[in-house]
Structure formats: C-alpha cells, structure tokens
Amino acid sequence: MAQAAAPHSAPAAPGALGTFPRQARTLLVIADDPSAGAASLPALLDAAGRLRVRTARNLTEAARLLTDDVGCVLLDLADGDLDVLREVVAMAPRQAVLVLTDEDDPEKAAEAVRLGAQDQLPRQDLDAALLNRAIRYAEERKRSDLARRQLAESRLRAQENARLERGLLPTPLLDGSGLALARRYRPGRSRALLGGDFYDTVRTDDGTVHAMIGDVSGHGPDEAALGVELRIAWRALIMAGLSGAALLGTLQQVLEHERSGDEVFATLCMIDIAPEEDTATMWLAGHPAPVLADPAPRLLPEHAAGPALGLLPNAEWPAAHINLGHQWHLLMYTDGLIEGRTGDGRDRLGQEGMLHLVADSLHAHPAGGQSFVDDLLHEVRRLNAGELTDDVAMLLLSR
C-alpha cells in the first residue's frame, strides 16, 4: 500500500457544514485487512496514483486520521454489513464516502446512498481506473451536496430574517386618525436586513396617537432581536393602558432581563399626541430630540430628558408638554441620521445640519410624506459621500 501521509490540520472552514476541501486528494481507507480480497486495496491504490493514502483498521483510528485535508473516505466492508456506515457518515460530514463490498447488490447500493454514502462499489471487477474515477465522482457529488445544503440553509436564514424584519418594522395602528405617516428604515451593517433601531405607532381607543422610536446600542443580530422585543413590549403595554414614565420603567425591566450584557442600553423617544392632534406630551430617554415643523423646523426641548434605558436602576423620565398647532410635521429619528459626515472632513452633520436639510426637503415636499423622508435620507448620504455606517430610522407624522 502507498505510504500514509502524516496527518496535519488545515484551518477549519467557515459555516455549520464548512466547505469541501479544495483539491482534496487525501484518501482515508477504513478496513480490517486492506490486503484481503481478490483485488487487494494496496494494489488498486498504488495503481490509481496521485493519492495520499491513510489507513485505519477501526473507527477510533479513523477519527484520529480524519483531518481537514481528507477529501474521501473509503469504507471497506468485506461482509457487506452497512451498520457501521452510519457512524462513518456522522464522523465525516464534510467528506465523500465510498463503500466497498464483496457483492454487487443494487438494493444494498441504494441503501448505502440513503445512509449518506456517495456510492457503493462491488469489489469484483474493480480496477484502479474505476476506483480512481469513483473517488473523483464521489468528491464532486459531495461538493454538490454541500453546496445545495448551504444554499437551503441560506434561504432558511433569509426567511427567518424576513420574519424578524416584519417584527422590527411593524404595521402602524392609526385607524381613525387624521394624521399622515411616512417612515424609513435602513440598517447600517453590510447586507443586513435589520439593525438595532426600532419604532412603532398605535392609536388607542381614546383617540390618542402614541409614537415611539428607539435605538439599541450596537449593530449585531442580538441588538436587532432586542429591538424587536422592546418594540413588541411597548405596543403591548400601550394597548394595556400604560403610558409615560411608568411605561418606560417597565421597558427598562424588559431590557435588563433580555439584554446580552450589562453594558447594553437603549435610547428612546416617546410622544403621545392628544385626540385633538394639536398638543402632545414627550418623553426622552437619552434619545435625540425630534424636529417639529410648524411651519419652520425646530428641535423640541431636550431639557426634560432622562437617561437611556438600562443605565440607571432608579431612573426618572420627566414629561415635556408641546403645543403642535393646527398644521405641522413631526420628525422622529435615530442618531444614525445625524452622525454622518459632511464631505471629506471629520465634521458630523449634527442636529443643526439636519435642520437645514429638513427645511430644504420641506420646501421641495411641503406635504411631507414618503418623498420627504426619502429625499432627506438621500441628502444625508450624499453629504456623507457614501453609505452611512449606523442604522437609520425615521418616522414622520403630519397634520
């Protein structure tokens, strides 16, 4: 038999299944007696050539020799018993598996494939060329199987992300309100569907419109999931009749129980618009103040703001009462909108720069609406000279 190559470890491939070894020409043979049979494996493998061969007489030895450069496992079952095949397939999920038996049995070959092997070969009439070709075909079939499985897993992940995105971007409950709503959401992570920003709007039976926008610190999937939990909790608490500082205190408890670490916090802006739609009450929890245009845009007062959720155990969030007037636009946003740069320098857009952009966008779109928020985000990205790195969420309520 060809000399066994010394085992070595290659870097583990990414992903749950990993990828098939590139140009894998190392063969692991599992056989009680490789030299037995009419056509012995040593002679066949020597004739096949260009193969690094390792041999194991049992599964314990095989597990030690099964490193990342092994592309195919050849399981020699002289008695044709396929029970051990299950263990080999489980042990080598990234490798092609061939089964060599002493009989030509189509049913047994089909059973071997069902158990996870790429093929079953009868020892009779087997020659070096056929064995070499079978190994190559098995490796290619395994590559194809892994690719199909990884594609299926990617589609499942995309479906899960889409379901999570639907939770993050809810359907507004504003039936009966005379207010117009426009919204925009854009995650900062590359190719991400969602980020840590969240928002919601609900009109309760008494005619009050409740609006909220928030931002979980960080940008990963854990932060996105926490944002969904806070958004759902907020809507449930609103519909249960809770509001104001008591609601924020309950949300803080939810965050403390669900966050991945004590350093995680969330900022929040919450506004209750009275049924007459000309006055409102605002609570800020470490969040940037909204913009009110009535008609000139201005920042709402931040002097009554409290800390972000999750920072202080006994925090207080005072209320600020706002006169909206008869015609107005109210823009709620997350800090990703104002942290973009302006040109090649290090200057940030900031709230003052945003006010100028809001004035320009309202001049172009006096009725507000979706065209206003889309134009505003476009201008922020233009000044940043490219994509923004932070999540951005905007909520525009207009009367």
PDB file of N, CA and C in Angstrom, residues 85-129:
ATOM      1  N   LEU A  85     -21.677   2.086   8.517  1.00  0.00           N
ATOM      2  CA  LEU A  85     -21.685   3.244   7.625  1.00  0.00           C
ATOM      3  C   LEU A  85     -22.296   4.466   8.297  1.00  0.00           C
ATOM      4  N   ARG A  86     -23.327   4.265   9.099  1.00  0.00           N
ATOM      5  CA  ARG A  86     -23.953   5.395   9.800  1.00  0.00           C
ATOM      6  C   ARG A  86     -22.935   6.151  10.648  1.00  0.00           C
ATOM      7  N   GLU A  87     -22.078   5.397  11.332  1.00  0.00           N
ATOM      8  CA  GLU A  87     -21.077   6.033  12.193  1.00  0.00           C
ATOM      9  C   GLU A  87     -20.037   6.781  11.360  1.00  0.00           C
ATOM     10  N   VAL A  88     -19.660   6.208  10.232  1.00  0.00           N
ATOM     11  CA  VAL A  88     -18.666   6.867   9.384  1.00  0.00           C
ATOM     12  C   VAL A  88     -19.229   8.165   8.808  1.00  0.00           C
ATOM     13  N   VAL A  89     -20.480   8.141   8.331  1.00  0.00           N
ATOM     14  CA  VAL A  89     -21.090   9.349   7.766  1.00  0.00           C
ATOM     15  C   VAL A  89     -21.204  10.439   8.827  1.00  0.00           C
ATOM     16  N   ALA A  90     -21.577  10.054  10.044  1.00  0.00           N
ATOM     17  CA  ALA A  90     -21.671  11.032  11.130  1.00  0.00           C
ATOM     18  C   ALA A  90     -20.304  11.594  11.495  1.00  0.00           C
ATOM     19  N   MET A  91     -19.280  10.764  11.400  1.00  0.00           N
ATOM     20  CA  MET A  91     -17.932  11.178  11.765  1.00  0.00           C
ATOM     21  C   MET A  91     -17.317  12.078  10.699  1.00  0.00           C
ATOM     22  N   ALA A  92     -17.731  11.916   9.441  1.00  0.00           N
ATOM     23  CA  ALA A  92     -17.129  12.647   8.328  1.00  0.00           C
ATOM     24  C   ALA A  92     -18.201  13.402   7.542  1.00  0.00           C
ATOM     25  N   PRO A  93     -18.807  14.453   8.130  1.00  0.00           N
ATOM     26  CA  PRO A  93     -19.894  15.163   7.431  1.00  0.00           C
ATOM     27  C   PRO A  93     -19.435  15.960   6.225  1.00  0.00           C
ATOM     28  N   ARG A  94     -18.146  16.302   6.131  1.00  0.00           N
ATOM     29  CA  ARG A  94     -17.642  17.120   5.032  1.00  0.00           C
ATOM     30  C   ARG A  94     -16.917  16.303   3.972  1.00  0.00           C
ATOM     31  N   GLN A  95     -16.749  15.006   4.198  1.00  0.00           N
ATOM     32  CA  GLN A  95     -16.011  14.171   3.268  1.00  0.00           C
ATOM     33  C   GLN A  95     -16.954  13.284   2.449  1.00  0.00           C
ATOM     34  N   ALA A  96     -16.552  12.993   1.221  1.00  0.00           N
ATOM     35  CA  ALA A  96     -17.258  11.988   0.428  1.00  0.00           C
ATOM     36  C   ALA A  96     -16.995  10.616   1.035  1.00  0.00           C
ATOM     37  N   VAL A  97     -17.958   9.731   0.929  1.00  0.00           N
ATOM     38  CA  VAL A  97     -17.829   8.384   1.496  1.00  0.00           C
ATOM     39  C   VAL A  97     -18.158   7.368   0.408  1.00  0.00           C
ATOM     40  N   LEU A  98     -17.235   6.429   0.193  1.00  0.00           N
ATOM     41  CA  LEU A  98     -17.442   5.301  -0.709  1.00  0.00           C
ATOM     42  C   LEU A  98     -17.456   4.019   0.101  1.00  0.00           C
ATOM     43  N   VAL A  99     -18.333   3.099  -0.274  1.00  0.00           N
ATOM     44  CA  VAL A  99     -18.433   1.815   0.409  1.00  0.00           C
ATOM     45  C   VAL A  99     -18.009   0.717  -0.563  1.00  0.00           C
ATOM     46  N   LEU A 100     -17.065  -0.090  -0.135  1.00  0.00           N
ATOM     47  CA  LEU A 100     -16.570  -1.207  -0.940  1.00  0.00           C
ATOM     48  C   LEU A 100     -17.047  -2.517  -0.320  1.00  0.00           C
ATOM     49  N   THR A 101     -17.763  -3.338  -1.114  1.00  0.00           N
ATOM     50  CA  THR A 101     -18.293  -4.615  -0.604  1.00  0.00           C
ATOM     51  C   THR A 101     -17.904  -5.744  -1.553  1.00  0.00           C
ATOM     52  N   ASP A 102     -18.151  -6.972  -1.105  1.00  0.00           N
ATOM     53  CA  ASP A 102     -17.806  -8.156  -1.889  1.00  0.00           C
ATOM     54  C   ASP A 102     -18.918  -8.587  -2.823  1.00  0.00           C
ATOM     55  N   GLU A 103     -20.016  -7.866  -2.857  1.00  0.00           N
ATOM     56  CA  GLU A 103     -21.145  -8.300  -3.672  1.00  0.00           C
ATOM     57  C   GLU A 103     -21.703  -7.146  -4.482  1.00  0.00           C
ATOM     58  N   ASP A 104     -22.301  -7.470  -5.629  1.00  0.00           N
ATOM     59  CA  ASP A 104     -22.939  -6.491  -6.488  1.00  0.00           C
ATOM     60  C   ASP A 104     -24.437  -6.548  -6.221  1.00  0.00           C
ATOM     61  N   ASP A 105     -24.905  -5.679  -5.290  1.00  0.00           N
ATOM     62  CA  ASP A 105     -26.295  -5.721  -4.849  1.00  0.00           C
ATOM     63  C   ASP A 105     -26.901  -4.338  -5.032  1.00  0.00           C
ATOM     64  N   PRO A 106     -27.751  -4.135  -6.064  1.00  0.00           N
ATOM     65  CA  PRO A 106     -28.337  -2.798  -6.297  1.00  0.00           C
ATOM     66  C   PRO A 106     -29.121  -2.286  -5.105  1.00  0.00           C
ATOM     67  N   GLU A 107     -29.849  -3.143  -4.401  1.00  0.00           N
ATOM     68  CA  GLU A 107     -30.622  -2.695  -3.247  1.00  0.00           C
ATOM     69  C   GLU A 107     -29.701  -2.215  -2.131  1.00  0.00           C
ATOM     70  N   LYS A 108     -28.620  -2.949  -1.919  1.00  0.00           N
ATOM     71  CA  LYS A 108     -27.672  -2.531  -0.879  1.00  0.00           C
ATOM     72  C   LYS A 108     -26.969  -1.234  -1.277  1.00  0.00           C
ATOM     73  N   ALA A 109     -26.690  -1.075  -2.562  1.00  0.00           N
ATOM     74  CA  ALA A 109     -26.083   0.176  -3.022  1.00  0.00           C
ATOM     75  C   ALA A 109     -27.022   1.353  -2.768  1.00  0.00           C
ATOM     76  N   ALA A 110     -28.326   1.151  -3.060  1.00  0.00           N
ATOM     77  CA  ALA A 110     -29.300   2.216  -2.810  1.00  0.00           C
ATOM     78  C   ALA A 110     -29.390   2.527  -1.324  1.00  0.00           C
ATOM     79  N   GLU A 111     -29.319   1.486  -0.479  1.00  0.00           N
ATOM     80  CA  GLU A 111     -29.363   1.700   0.967  1.00  0.00           C
ATOM     81  C   GLU A 111     -28.137   2.473   1.441  1.00  0.00           C
ATOM     82  N   ALA A 112     -26.974   2.167   0.862  1.00  0.00           N
ATOM     83  CA  ALA A 112     -25.754   2.881   1.248  1.00  0.00           C
ATOM     84  C   ALA A 112     -25.872   4.368   0.926  1.00  0.00           C
ATOM     85  N   VAL A 113     -26.424   4.685  -0.260  1.00  0.00           N
ATOM     86  CA  VAL A 113     -26.604   6.088  -0.639  1.00  0.00           C
ATOM     87  C   VAL A 113     -27.615   6.756   0.279  1.00  0.00           C
ATOM     88  N   ARG A 114     -28.685   6.019   0.630  1.00  0.00           N
ATOM     89  CA  ARG A 114     -29.690   6.593   1.539  1.00  0.00           C
ATOM     90  C   ARG A 114     -29.081   6.922   2.898  1.00  0.00           C
ATOM     91  N   LEU A 115     -28.122   6.113   3.336  1.00  0.00           N
ATOM     92  CA  LEU A 115     -27.480   6.349   4.631  1.00  0.00           C
ATOM     93  C   LEU A 115     -26.443   7.464   4.581  1.00  0.00           C
ATOM     94  N   GLY A 116     -26.132   7.971   3.379  1.00  0.00           N
ATOM     95  CA  GLY A 116     -25.228   9.115   3.281  1.00  0.00           C
ATOM     96  C   GLY A 116     -23.989   8.896   2.456  1.00  0.00           C
ATOM     97  N   ALA A 117     -23.757   7.680   1.953  1.00  0.00           N
ATOM     98  CA  ALA A 117     -22.595   7.444   1.099  1.00  0.00           C
ATOM     99  C   ALA A 117     -22.847   8.018  -0.287  1.00  0.00           C
ATOM    100  N   GLN A 118     -21.767   8.334  -0.986  1.00  0.00           N
ATOM    101  CA  GLN A 118     -21.908   8.814  -2.357  1.00  0.00           C
ATOM    102  C   GLN A 118     -22.055   7.657  -3.347  1.00  0.00           C
ATOM    103  N   ASP A 119     -21.539   6.468  -2.986  1.00  0.00           N
ATOM    104  CA  ASP A 119     -21.665   5.319  -3.882  1.00  0.00           C
ATOM    105  C   ASP A 119     -21.249   4.058  -3.135  1.00  0.00           C
ATOM    106  N   GLN A 120     -21.700   2.896  -3.670  1.00  0.00           N
ATOM    107  CA  GLN A 120     -21.247   1.594  -3.193  1.00  0.00           C
ATOM    108  C   GLN A 120     -20.611   0.869  -4.357  1.00  0.00           C
ATOM    109  N   LEU A 121     -19.403   0.332  -4.155  1.00  0.00           N
ATOM    110  CA  LEU A 121     -18.656  -0.335  -5.217  1.00  0.00           C
ATOM    111  C   LEU A 121     -18.505  -1.811  -4.898  1.00  0.00           C
ATOM    112  N   PRO A 122     -18.849  -2.719  -5.838  1.00  0.00           N
ATOM    113  CA  PRO A 122     -18.561  -4.149  -5.642  1.00  0.00           C
ATOM    114  C   PRO A 122     -17.077  -4.407  -5.898  1.00  0.00           C
ATOM    115  N   ARG A 123     -16.446  -5.209  -5.079  1.00  0.00           N
ATOM    116  CA  ARG A 123     -15.025  -5.474  -5.226  1.00  0.00           C
ATOM    117  C   ARG A 123     -14.708  -6.201  -6.534  1.00  0.00           C
ATOM    118  N   GLN A 124     -15.622  -7.070  -6.961  1.00  0.00           N
ATOM    119  CA  GLN A 124     -15.374  -7.829  -8.181  1.00  0.00           C
ATOM    120  C   GLN A 124     -15.316  -6.892  -9.381  1.00  0.00           C
ATOM    121  N   ASP A 125     -14.407  -7.159 -10.259  1.00  0.00           N
ATOM    122  CA  ASP A 125     -14.206  -6.379 -11.482  1.00  0.00           C
ATOM    123  C   ASP A 125     -13.742  -4.945 -11.213  1.00  0.00           C
ATOM    124  N   LEU A 126     -13.384  -4.636  -9.974  1.00  0.00           N
ATOM    125  CA  LEU A 126     -12.900  -3.290  -9.666  1.00  0.00           C
ATOM    126  C   LEU A 126     -11.441  -3.168 -10.060  1.00  0.00           C
ATOM    127  N   ASP A 127     -11.113  -2.123 -10.802  1.00  0.00           N
ATOM    128  CA  ASP A 127      -9.716  -1.888 -11.153  1.00  0.00           C
ATOM    129  C   ASP A 127      -9.315  -0.485 -10.720  1.00  0.00           C
ATOM    130  N   ALA A 128      -8.060  -0.170 -10.929  1.00  0.00           N
ATOM    131  CA  ALA A 128      -7.530   1.099 -10.437  1.00  0.00           C
ATOM    132  C   ALA A 128      -8.217   2.284 -11.105  1.00  0.00           C
ATOM    133  N   ALA A 129      -8.466   2.191 -12.417  1.00  0.00           N
ATOM    134  CA  ALA A 129      -9.088   3.312 -13.126  1.00  0.00           C
ATOM    135  C   ALA A 129     -10.499   3.555 -12.613  1.00  0.00           C
TER     136      ALA A 129
END
